[in-house]
mmCIF file of C-alpha atoms in Angstrom:
data_model
loop_
_atom_site.group_PDB
_atom_site.id
_atom_site.type_symbol
_atom_site.label_atom_id
_atom_site.label_comp_id
_atom_site.label_asym_id
_atom_site.label_seq_id
_atom_site.Cartn_x
_atom_site.Cartn_y
_atom_site.Cartn_z
ATOM 1 C CA CYS A 285 76.622 125.352 270.447
ATOM 2 C CA ILE A 286 76.392 125.356 274.255
ATOM 3 C CA PRO A 287 78.323 122.553 276.009
ATOM 4 C CA ILE A 288 76.132 120.341 278.158
ATOM 5 C CA ASP A 289 77.210 119.696 281.722
ATOM 6 C CA ARG A 290 75.944 116.140 281.995
ATOM 7 C CA ALA A 291 77.018 115.661 285.593
ATOM 8 C CA LYS A 292 74.856 118.615 286.659
ATOM 9 C CA HIS A 293 71.843 117.297 284.753
ATOM 10 C CA TYR A 294 72.275 113.824 286.216
ATOM 11 C CA SER A 295 72.683 115.140 289.760
ATOM 12 C CA ASP A 296 69.573 117.307 289.270
ATOM 13 C CA ALA A 297 67.665 114.239 288.089
ATOM 14 C CA LEU A 298 68.862 112.328 291.144
ATOM 15 C CA HIS A 299 67.797 115.184 293.396
ATOM 16 C CA PHE A 300 64.281 115.173 291.920
ATOM 17 C CA ALA A 301 64.045 111.389 292.168
ATOM 18 C CA GLU A 302 65.063 111.576 295.832
ATOM 19 C CA LYS A 303 62.338 114.185 296.403
ATOM 20 C CA ALA A 304 59.793 111.841 294.812
ATOM 21 C CA ILE A 305 61.042 108.968 296.982
ATOM 22 C CA ALA A 306 60.695 111.177 300.073
ATOM 23 C CA LEU A 307 57.056 111.778 299.146
ATOM 24 C CA ASN A 308 56.323 108.080 298.531
ATOM 25 C CA ALA A 309 59.035 105.661 299.640
ATOM 26 C CA ARG A 310 57.279 102.668 298.073
ATOM 27 C CA SER A 311 56.939 104.188 294.589
ATOM 28 C CA LYS A 312 58.571 101.808 292.127
ATOM 29 C CA GLU A 313 58.746 104.465 289.415
ATOM 30 C CA ALA A 314 60.464 107.016 291.674
ATOM 31 C CA ARG A 315 62.978 104.400 292.828
ATOM 32 C CA LEU A 316 63.643 103.374 289.224
ATOM 33 C CA GLN A 317 64.262 106.988 288.218
ATOM 34 C CA GLY A 318 66.714 107.302 291.107
ATOM 35 C CA ILE A 319 68.504 104.161 289.950
ATOM 36 C CA ILE A 320 68.745 105.464 286.389
ATOM 37 C CA ALA A 321 69.998 108.888 287.494
ATOM 38 C CA ARG A 322 72.547 107.355 289.877
ATOM 39 C CA GLY A 323 73.795 105.008 287.145
ATOM 40 C CA LEU A 324 74.183 107.837 284.654
ATOM 41 C CA LEU A 325 75.956 109.951 287.250
ATOM 42 C CA ALA A 326 78.404 107.096 287.850
ATOM 43 C CA THR A 327 79.269 107.030 284.130
ATOM 44 C CA VAL A 328 80.471 110.647 284.156
ATOM 45 C CA THR A 329 82.107 110.612 287.597
ATOM 46 C CA VAL A 330 85.895 110.698 287.503
ATOM 47 C CA GLU A 331 86.798 109.994 291.129
ATOM 48 C CA SER A 332 87.005 106.286 291.986
ATOM 49 C CA ARG A 333 85.710 106.623 295.550
ATOM 50 C CA GLU A 334 82.639 108.479 294.377
ATOM 51 C CA LYS A 335 82.003 105.863 291.680
ATOM 52 C CA LEU A 336 82.308 103.098 294.250
ATOM 53 C CA GLY A 337 79.887 104.854 296.580
ATOM 54 C CA LEU A 338 77.395 105.333 293.763
ATOM 55 C CA ALA A 339 77.712 101.677 292.754
ATOM 56 C CA ARG A 340 77.082 100.475 296.314
ATOM 57 C CA ARG A 341 74.074 102.749 296.738
ATOM 58 C CA LEU A 342 72.808 101.684 293.318
ATOM 59 C CA ARG A 343 72.902 98.025 294.337
ATOM 60 C CA GLN A 344 71.071 98.805 297.588
ATOM 61 C CA GLU A 345 68.349 100.629 295.677
ATOM 62 C CA ILE A 346 67.990 97.777 293.184
ATOM 63 C CA ASP A 347 67.705 95.260 296.015
ATOM 64 C CA PHE A 348 65.089 97.397 297.756
ATOM 65 C CA LEU A 349 63.116 97.782 294.535
ATOM 66 C CA LEU A 350 63.187 94.019 294.037
ATOM 67 C CA SER A 351 61.994 93.542 297.612
ATOM 68 C CA LEU A 352 59.011 95.756 296.789
ATOM 69 C CA ASP A 353 58.171 93.777 293.657
ATOM 70 C CA SER A 354 60.269 90.742 292.762
ATOM 71 C CA LEU A 355 58.711 90.555 289.283
ATOM 72 C CA TYR A 356 59.403 94.184 288.304
ATOM 73 C CA ALA A 357 61.249 93.753 285.003
ATOM 74 C CA PRO A 358 63.026 97.162 284.950
ATOM 75 C CA ALA A 359 64.646 96.311 288.299
ATOM 76 C CA HIS A 360 65.963 93.033 286.891
ATOM 77 C CA PHE A 361 67.263 94.918 283.849
ATOM 78 C CA ALA A 362 69.044 97.412 286.138
ATOM 79 C CA LEU A 363 70.548 94.538 288.128
ATOM 80 C CA GLY A 364 71.824 92.970 284.910
ATOM 81 C CA LYS A 365 73.362 96.289 283.820
ATOM 82 C CA TRP A 366 74.981 96.606 287.253
ATOM 83 C CA HIS A 367 76.566 93.163 286.926
ATOM 84 C CA LEU A 368 77.675 93.925 283.364
ATOM 85 C CA SER A 369 79.399 97.142 284.409
ATOM 86 C CA LEU A 370 81.014 95.316 287.330
ATOM 87 C CA SER A 371 82.358 92.624 284.989
ATOM 88 C CA LYS A 372 84.036 95.279 282.828
ATOM 89 C CA LEU A 373 86.179 96.542 285.716
ATOM 90 C CA SER A 374 89.811 95.530 285.975
ATOM 91 C CA TRP A 375 90.870 93.361 288.895
ATOM 92 C CA VAL A 376 92.479 96.410 290.533
ATOM 93 C CA GLN A 377 89.214 98.370 290.384
ATOM 94 C CA GLN A 378 87.223 95.413 291.694
#
């Protein structure tokens, strides 16, 4: 059985999502894929500074996606997941 390097797969997915965003900056689907990839990458990241940077960028992307379409349900779901993960942090991490 070959071990899966999840961080590499997630960073590849983020890279492809960023390419799609570069082609069409207003694509809701491309932005959503970037949000998903960035969120998954944050789950496997060990370094706190990198996690914090990913979380900040994730929130910016969610806000931008909601500015494109305020009724886009997947963006609201991602925002809820972001708040849930933030609530699970200890006071030191917050």
